[in-house]
Amino acid sequence: MGTPHRGSTAAGVGELVRKAASFVLMDTNSLVLNSLALRNSDLERCQDTFSSLWSKYNFQVKTFQEGLPLELPLRLGQSKMTKIVPDISSCLGDWRERAEILNGDHRSMCRYANTKDPNYKKVSTELRNVYEHLHNRIVQELIHKKQDIQHMKYPEMFFRQLSIGLPEDDTCQWLLGTASFKAWIQRDNANGLLQIIGKPGSGKSNLMRWVLEIIETKVDIGTCVLSHFFNGRGEPLEHSFEGLIRSILYQLWTQHLPSLIVTQKRSSDTQVQKLDAIWYKWLGTLKSKLEQIFSDPDFAPQRTIILIDALDECDSQDVPEILYFLDKLMTQARIRGVQLDVCVSRREYPNIAFKNTLEIHMDRHNVVGIEQYTRRRFEMAGIPERDIGLWQTTISEKSSGIFLWVVLVVDMILKEFANGENNKFVLTRIKSLPQTLGALYAEIIKDIMAGEDSEMALRLLQWAILATDRLRVREWHHILAFIRKEPPDSLEEWKESDYYTTTDAQLERKIKALSRGLVEIQVVTDTSTTGIDIESIIAGAGSLDSTTGDSRIVRPIHETVAEFFVNGDTSWAALKAIGYHFVGDGHLQITSTCLDYLLIEELNGLVSARRRAQSAIQDQTARGRARACRDKHGSWLRRSDSATSFMSSASSHSSIHDLGIKDNGASEPLQTPELVKALNEKVFLAASTLGDDPALMSYALNRMFVHARAALAQGKSPDEILLKKLIKHRCWMRWYFLQEDFKDIHTWQDVLYSQELCPWISEAERIIKNAKT
């Protein structure tokens, strides 16, 4: 900007001023002014050096020249006003140079009135272009390191966070006014740690989700906001130390690319490089990478805020190590001048002592939010104003700050009001309700067991709590149909019935009514980015996968609901009184429902197509082996009886001829491309007629025996009805042909043995023996 590459005519003016100053005995130096004179050898050497560096590194050069002469009060040594640095001097004269004139003199060319100043727009645009160019170069340099970032990612990383709904309006605003939160967000505390502590169901996760939204919208540019929401009932990485570190590293590297540079390996040793290929599997390596980042101010973000929810849902053996690591990380960052702040939410137990930490106890602040929530719900339901105040106060006093308790109680009260009960009855009902969540769940279970649909409601709870996968709404339409006492024989029968759920809204109402509000539909984002590779030549064409593509799942309203049933709380005597084991009997019930689903008539065509295809493959394979033996020994070998299986006899009239393939008598008949193509076409035609209708088929096939083994682990054996479906109705055979991995299985005993259910074989044989007797 106005650089005098070849000197300036104004250097003469400066020399006159210098001499005048020297005349009055002031100390002056003529060397600087001499170097700015026209045709100075020092300037020429500088220009030559700059040009050589330019050629070597090929950087960009942008030149701004002054467009107006500088107005001086006295024209010392100048006959007329001229530019301080003439155009011939301010331009390098290289063909790669991009030169532009600014509408200003030597002083005003770098002084701007505001952002709308034309000169400012020119300069700022160029600076932005330079920055973007450098940024893009960094991105390109890091592009090959993208694999490290992908190593950190796992499908369930953000699932828990996204499944948590935002709280009701104005129910969390109290947090911003607390002294502890203000000190933490303004970095006035010693170690940068804030703990949010509350009872189960007090709304900690909802509050943390809200805090995340608030901070992300209000933080300064350059601040990285990272989060991790532990999920005790999720996949292993969702409740482990490794999952936490991988989540934090993934978010940090994607938000702040320079942090990836400092963590790169620099070893050239071959053996070390081989070990580096699986570095992401080692927790110690992951921890060291975070330590590297937050110990280097040059590569760490300007400020980093980490939010960790539900620390109590992390694996218990990991909690002390996590706390020690966080303390070490924050101490190290503070010493190195790196801004790192952490907020952790957890239950009151176990008690975690931390030096110089800030704490917020939710039960001391939830009252305002609870009162606002109850008033809004009562007003929307049309409760008279004279009753709202008293109901609201009574509920708030009994809640002990547990928001979930309030939500369930408000639903119960509104139901009583809708049934025509008066104010006195409702008030008495509120006062009689237990104050703990466990006792309240037991009260709800009593109400469920007293209802007409108690058996179906109990099965619904078992599916919601014990299912090993996150089941989507479209699968729950089918579940609700098949957990009935008399499930339909086909999907067509179900769709023509009076219990068919036509819309998701109807399904949601039904689930809420049956579970008394303990189960709900949650909206999440599907974070899975990888599909399932299916290589089976027969099953591949007709593979049905219903685990992706839906953002709504059905699950308990809170972790404490699952804990109540799974841990066998002694307070729910309503089930124990009838000798019912929620977990063990629940897994058997789910197994039975899966069997019912595999027996639907719509799957007959697909079962038949896959059976014929498998039989054709085995038939041609047997022919080929026999020919090979004949060619070698000169005679046919007779098949032994043991080699004949139900699969070859199940479709004795099926062969490769049925598929339109010519048997050329070759000695290599095993799964030729022609055969594979024909088989796939047959199976595809059968599968295509199904469409997306059998939404529960994938779960039934892949998880049926998982639940059977879980029931066995609980000491539960199958009853006669379940075994009858499996054996007499030949559901085991349907399962075999519908699955996507054919194994050497001949009988139902082989199926149970392969699924590690040997005790079931003994039980089934005992029942069969008694039936014959």
mmCIF file of N, CA and C in Angstrom, residues 158-235:
data_model
loop_
_atom_site.group_PDB
_atom_site.id
_atom_site.type_symbol
_atom_site.label_atom_id
_atom_site.label_comp_id
_atom_site.label_asym_id
_atom_site.label_seq_id
_atom_site.Cartn_x
_atom_site.Cartn_y
_atom_site.Cartn_z
ATOM 1 N N PHE A 158 -24.423 -38.898 18.369
ATOM 2 C CA PHE A 158 -25.313 -37.796 18.741
ATOM 3 C C PHE A 158 -26.747 -38.263 18.991
ATOM 4 N N PHE A 159 -26.945 -39.568 19.079
ATOM 5 C CA PHE A 159 -28.313 -40.067 19.159
ATOM 6 C C PHE A 159 -29.012 -39.592 20.430
ATOM 7 N N ARG A 160 -28.369 -39.756 21.569
ATOM 8 C CA ARG A 160 -29.004 -39.368 22.836
ATOM 9 C C ARG A 160 -29.306 -37.878 22.858
ATOM 10 N N GLN A 161 -28.367 -37.068 22.398
ATOM 11 C CA GLN A 161 -28.577 -35.619 22.385
ATOM 12 C C GLN A 161 -29.786 -35.243 21.539
ATOM 13 N N LEU A 162 -29.892 -35.855 20.361
ATOM 14 C CA LEU A 162 -30.972 -35.509 19.448
ATOM 15 C C LEU A 162 -32.321 -36.062 19.882
ATOM 16 N N SER A 163 -32.307 -37.079 20.734
ATOM 17 C CA SER A 163 -33.572 -37.665 21.187
ATOM 18 C C SER A 163 -34.182 -36.906 22.357
ATOM 19 N N ILE A 164 -33.442 -35.957 22.911
ATOM 20 C CA ILE A 164 -33.941 -35.166 24.049
ATOM 21 C C ILE A 164 -34.670 -33.942 23.521
ATOM 22 N N GLY A 165 -35.902 -33.805 23.895
ATOM 23 C CA GLY A 165 -36.680 -32.655 23.451
ATOM 24 C C GLY A 165 -36.300 -31.398 24.217
ATOM 25 N N LEU A 166 -36.471 -30.267 23.563
ATOM 26 C CA LEU A 166 -36.222 -28.997 24.253
ATOM 27 C C LEU A 166 -37.290 -28.774 25.318
ATOM 28 N N PRO A 167 -36.937 -28.159 26.443
ATOM 29 C CA PRO A 167 -37.907 -27.970 27.531
ATOM 30 C C PRO A 167 -39.000 -26.974 27.161
ATOM 31 N N GLU A 168 -40.024 -26.949 27.997
ATOM 32 C CA GLU A 168 -41.105 -25.987 27.796
ATOM 33 C C GLU A 168 -40.568 -24.561 27.880
ATOM 34 N N ASP A 169 -41.237 -23.644 27.194
ATOM 35 C CA ASP A 169 -40.798 -22.247 27.180
ATOM 36 C C ASP A 169 -40.674 -21.691 28.596
ATOM 37 N N ASP A 170 -39.587 -20.959 28.823
ATOM 38 C CA ASP A 170 -39.351 -20.224 30.071
ATOM 39 C C ASP A 170 -39.159 -21.104 31.303
ATOM 40 N N THR A 171 -38.997 -22.429 31.134
ATOM 41 C CA THR A 171 -38.807 -23.291 32.308
ATOM 42 C C THR A 171 -37.333 -23.441 32.683
ATOM 43 N N CYS A 172 -36.421 -22.917 31.855
ATOM 44 C CA CYS A 172 -34.987 -23.025 32.154
ATOM 45 C C CYS A 172 -34.296 -21.670 32.271
ATOM 46 N N GLN A 173 -35.049 -20.600 32.113
ATOM 47 C CA GLN A 173 -34.443 -19.267 32.132
ATOM 48 C C GLN A 173 -33.780 -18.955 33.472
ATOM 49 N N TRP A 174 -34.236 -19.606 34.535
ATOM 50 C CA TRP A 174 -33.669 -19.346 35.863
ATOM 51 C C TRP A 174 -32.174 -19.588 35.911
ATOM 52 N N LEU A 175 -31.672 -20.495 35.064
ATOM 53 C CA LEU A 175 -30.257 -20.850 35.092
ATOM 54 C C LEU A 175 -29.376 -19.641 34.801
ATOM 55 N N LEU A 176 -29.794 -18.792 33.860
ATOM 56 C CA LEU A 176 -28.974 -17.651 33.456
ATOM 57 C C LEU A 176 -28.788 -16.649 34.578
ATOM 58 N N GLY A 177 -29.692 -16.671 35.563
ATOM 59 C CA GLY A 177 -29.599 -15.719 36.671
ATOM 60 C C GLY A 177 -28.845 -16.221 37.883
ATOM 61 N N THR A 178 -28.433 -17.485 37.872
ATOM 62 C CA THR A 178 -27.712 -18.027 39.029
ATOM 63 C C THR A 178 -26.274 -17.524 39.045
ATOM 64 N N ALA A 179 -25.762 -17.295 40.256
ATOM 65 C CA ALA A 179 -24.404 -16.772 40.403
ATOM 66 C C ALA A 179 -23.366 -17.760 39.864
ATOM 67 N N SER A 180 -23.604 -19.043 40.066
ATOM 68 C CA SER A 180 -22.630 -20.050 39.629
ATOM 69 C C SER A 180 -22.509 -20.077 38.106
ATOM 70 N N PHE A 181 -23.643 -20.020 37.411
ATOM 71 C CA PHE A 181 -23.594 -20.056 35.948
ATOM 72 C C PHE A 181 -22.933 -18.792 35.398
ATOM 73 N N LYS A 182 -23.256 -17.654 35.995
ATOM 74 C CA LYS A 182 -22.635 -16.404 35.541
ATOM 75 C C LYS A 182 -21.123 -16.459 35.714
ATOM 76 N N ALA A 183 -20.673 -16.950 36.877
ATOM 77 C CA ALA A 183 -19.232 -17.036 37.131
ATOM 78 C C ALA A 183 -18.561 -17.991 36.153
ATOM 79 N N TRP A 184 -19.233 -19.084 35.825
ATOM 80 C CA TRP A 184 -18.652 -20.076 34.922
ATOM 81 C C TRP A 184 -18.564 -19.551 33.492
ATOM 82 N N ILE A 185 -19.647 -18.980 33.000
ATOM 83 C CA ILE A 185 -19.661 -18.526 31.605
ATOM 84 C C ILE A 185 -18.758 -17.314 31.405
ATOM 85 N N GLN A 186 -18.566 -16.528 32.493
ATOM 86 C CA GLN A 186 -17.693 -15.358 32.416
ATOM 87 C C GLN A 186 -16.260 -15.679 32.839
ATOM 88 N N ARG A 187 -15.995 -16.949 33.150
ATOM 89 C CA ARG A 187 -14.667 -17.449 33.516
ATOM 90 C C ARG A 187 -14.127 -16.788 34.777
ATOM 91 N N ASP A 188 -15.002 -16.686 35.802
ATOM 92 C CA ASP A 188 -14.588 -16.101 37.082
ATOM 93 C C ASP A 188 -14.244 -17.154 38.125
ATOM 94 N N ASN A 189 -14.428 -18.454 37.784
ATOM 95 C CA ASN A 189 -14.113 -19.495 38.754
ATOM 96 C C ASN A 189 -12.697 -20.011 38.557
ATOM 97 N N ALA A 190 -12.226 -20.756 39.542
ATOM 98 C CA ALA A 190 -10.812 -21.144 39.568
ATOM 99 C C ALA A 190 -10.455 -22.175 38.507
ATOM 100 N N ASN A 191 -11.213 -23.275 38.461
ATOM 101 C CA ASN A 191 -10.766 -24.368 37.584
ATOM 102 C C ASN A 191 -11.618 -24.585 36.343
ATOM 103 N N GLY A 192 -12.656 -23.798 36.138
ATOM 104 C CA GLY A 192 -13.437 -23.886 34.903
ATOM 105 C C GLY A 192 -14.463 -24.989 34.866
ATOM 106 N N LEU A 193 -14.803 -25.589 36.019
ATOM 107 C CA LEU A 193 -15.771 -26.687 36.053
ATOM 108 C C LEU A 193 -17.058 -26.257 36.734
ATOM 109 N N LEU A 194 -18.182 -26.564 36.080
ATOM 110 C CA LEU A 194 -19.512 -26.328 36.652
ATOM 111 C C LEU A 194 -20.253 -27.651 36.709
ATOM 112 N N GLN A 195 -20.806 -27.989 37.867
ATOM 113 C CA GLN A 195 -21.590 -29.211 38.019
ATOM 114 C C GLN A 195 -23.060 -28.858 38.210
ATOM 115 N N ILE A 196 -23.930 -29.471 37.386
ATOM 116 C CA ILE A 196 -25.376 -29.344 37.554
ATOM 117 C C ILE A 196 -25.876 -30.653 38.152
ATOM 118 N N ILE A 197 -26.389 -30.590 39.355
ATOM 119 C CA ILE A 197 -26.715 -31.784 40.138
ATOM 120 C C ILE A 197 -28.221 -31.839 40.379
ATOM 121 N N GLY A 198 -28.805 -33.014 40.214
ATOM 122 C CA GLY A 198 -30.251 -33.142 40.435
ATOM 123 C C GLY A 198 -30.678 -34.580 40.602
ATOM 124 N N LYS A 199 -31.858 -34.766 41.157
ATOM 125 C CA LYS A 199 -32.423 -36.099 41.324
ATOM 126 C C LYS A 199 -32.800 -36.680 39.959
ATOM 127 N N PRO A 200 -32.967 -38.002 39.872
ATOM 128 C CA PRO A 200 -33.452 -38.595 38.616
ATOM 129 C C PRO A 200 -34.800 -37.992 38.226
ATOM 130 N N GLY A 201 -34.921 -37.593 36.974
ATOM 131 C CA GLY A 201 -36.176 -37.034 36.497
ATOM 132 C C GLY A 201 -36.346 -35.550 36.762
ATOM 133 N N SER A 202 -35.308 -34.890 37.266
ATOM 134 C CA SER A 202 -35.444 -33.463 37.574
ATOM 135 C C SER A 202 -35.293 -32.584 36.335
ATOM 136 N N GLY A 203 -34.901 -33.173 35.201
ATOM 137 C CA GLY A 203 -34.811 -32.407 33.959
ATOM 138 C C GLY A 203 -33.397 -31.975 33.607
ATOM 139 N N LYS A 204 -32.395 -32.696 34.104
ATOM 140 C CA LYS A 204 -30.997 -32.315 33.835
ATOM 141 C C LYS A 204 -30.663 -32.367 32.344
ATOM 142 N N SER A 205 -31.074 -33.450 31.690
ATOM 143 C CA SER A 205 -30.746 -33.596 30.266
ATOM 144 C C SER A 205 -31.439 -32.533 29.421
ATOM 145 N N ASN A 206 -32.696 -32.241 29.747
ATOM 146 C CA ASN A 206 -33.403 -31.183 29.015
ATOM 147 C C ASN A 206 -32.717 -29.836 29.219
ATOM 148 N N LEU A 207 -32.277 -29.593 30.457
ATOM 149 C CA LEU A 207 -31.576 -28.339 30.752
ATOM 150 C C LEU A 207 -30.258 -28.260 29.988
ATOM 151 N N MET A 208 -29.512 -29.380 29.933
ATOM 152 C CA MET A 208 -28.244 -29.382 29.212
ATOM 153 C C MET A 208 -28.454 -29.171 27.717
ATOM 154 N N ARG A 209 -29.500 -29.753 27.161
ATOM 155 C CA ARG A 209 -29.802 -29.540 25.743
ATOM 156 C C ARG A 209 -30.125 -28.061 25.502
ATOM 157 N N TRP A 210 -30.847 -27.458 26.435
ATOM 158 C CA TRP A 210 -31.191 -26.038 26.324
ATOM 159 C C TRP A 210 -29.935 -25.168 26.442
ATOM 160 N N VAL A 211 -29.062 -25.496 27.396
ATOM 161 C CA VAL A 211 -27.811 -24.747 27.579
ATOM 162 C C VAL A 211 -26.978 -24.820 26.297
ATOM 163 N N LEU A 212 -26.926 -25.997 25.687
ATOM 164 C CA LEU A 212 -26.174 -26.157 24.447
ATOM 165 C C LEU A 212 -26.709 -25.225 23.361
ATOM 166 N N GLU A 213 -28.026 -25.169 23.222
ATOM 167 C CA GLU A 213 -28.637 -24.303 22.205
ATOM 168 C C GLU A 213 -28.317 -22.833 22.493
ATOM 169 N N ILE A 214 -28.403 -22.443 23.758
ATOM 170 C CA ILE A 214 -28.167 -21.041 24.134
ATOM 171 C C ILE A 214 -26.715 -20.642 23.882
ATOM 172 N N ILE A 215 -25.785 -21.482 24.339
ATOM 173 C CA ILE A 215 -24.368 -21.142 24.213
ATOM 174 C C ILE A 215 -23.957 -21.076 22.746
ATOM 175 N N GLU A 216 -24.438 -22.018 21.932
ATOM 176 C CA GLU A 216 -24.064 -22.041 20.516
ATOM 177 C C GLU A 216 -24.494 -20.773 19.783
ATOM 178 N N THR A 217 -25.580 -20.160 20.238
ATOM 179 C CA THR A 217 -26.085 -18.969 19.551
ATOM 180 C C THR A 217 -25.483 -17.671 20.082
ATOM 181 N N LYS A 218 -24.832 -17.729 21.264
ATOM 182 C CA LYS A 218 -24.374 -16.483 21.884
ATOM 183 C C LYS A 218 -22.868 -16.378 22.079
ATOM 184 N N VAL A 219 -22.120 -17.439 21.826
ATOM 185 C CA VAL A 219 -20.677 -17.369 22.065
ATOM 186 C C VAL A 219 -19.994 -16.536 20.999
ATOM 187 N N ASP A 220 -18.808 -16.059 21.330
ATOM 188 C CA ASP A 220 -18.024 -15.261 20.394
ATOM 189 C C ASP A 220 -17.464 -16.140 19.282
ATOM 190 N N ILE A 221 -17.134 -15.510 18.165
ATOM 191 C CA ILE A 221 -16.496 -16.230 17.060
ATOM 192 C C ILE A 221 -15.138 -16.743 17.536
ATOM 193 N N GLY A 222 -14.836 -17.965 17.193
ATOM 194 C CA GLY A 222 -13.581 -18.564 17.632
ATOM 195 C C GLY A 222 -13.741 -19.498 18.814
ATOM 196 N N THR A 223 -14.952 -19.539 19.390
ATOM 197 C CA THR A 223 -15.224 -20.441 20.513
ATOM 198 C C THR A 223 -15.805 -21.748 19.989
ATOM 199 N N CYS A 224 -15.244 -22.861 20.413
ATOM 200 C CA CYS A 224 -15.761 -24.181 20.040
ATOM 201 C C CYS A 224 -16.641 -24.709 21.162
ATOM 202 N N VAL A 225 -17.858 -25.104 20.826
ATOM 203 C CA VAL A 225 -18.790 -25.674 21.803
ATOM 204 C C VAL A 225 -18.942 -27.159 21.483
ATOM 205 N N LEU A 226 -18.511 -28.002 22.403
ATOM 206 C CA LEU A 226 -18.533 -29.453 22.219
ATOM 207 C C LEU A 226 -19.459 -30.067 23.251
ATOM 208 N N SER A 227 -20.062 -31.204 22.922
ATOM 209 C CA SER A 227 -21.009 -31.813 23.853
ATOM 210 C C SER A 227 -20.978 -33.326 23.738
ATOM 211 N N HIS A 228 -21.332 -33.977 24.834
ATOM 212 C CA HIS A 228 -21.497 -35.427 24.823
ATOM 213 C C HIS A 228 -22.585 -35.792 25.829
ATOM 214 N N PHE A 229 -23.570 -36.566 25.369
ATOM 215 C CA PHE A 229 -24.678 -36.984 26.212
ATOM 216 C C PHE A 229 -24.572 -38.497 26.428
ATOM 217 N N PHE A 230 -24.200 -38.907 27.633
ATOM 218 C CA PHE A 230 -24.094 -40.335 27.931
ATOM 219 C C PHE A 230 -25.475 -40.988 27.855
ATOM 220 N N ASN A 231 -25.483 -42.241 27.440
ATOM 221 C CA ASN A 231 -26.733 -43.003 27.333
ATOM 222 C C ASN A 231 -26.498 -44.381 27.925
ATOM 223 N N GLY A 232 -26.954 -44.585 29.152
ATOM 224 C CA GLY A 232 -26.688 -45.818 29.877
ATOM 225 C C GLY A 232 -27.261 -47.061 29.228
ATOM 226 N N ARG A 233 -28.336 -46.941 28.445
ATOM 227 C CA ARG A 233 -28.972 -48.100 27.818
ATOM 228 C C ARG A 233 -28.661 -48.181 26.327
ATOM 229 N N GLY A 234 -27.688 -47.408 25.884
ATOM 230 C CA GLY A 234 -27.341 -47.409 24.474
ATOM 231 C C GLY A 234 -26.241 -48.406 24.156
ATOM 232 N N GLU A 235 -25.625 -48.211 23.000
ATOM 233 C CA GLU A 235 -24.514 -49.056 22.588
ATOM 234 C C GLU A 235 -23.301 -48.800 23.489
#
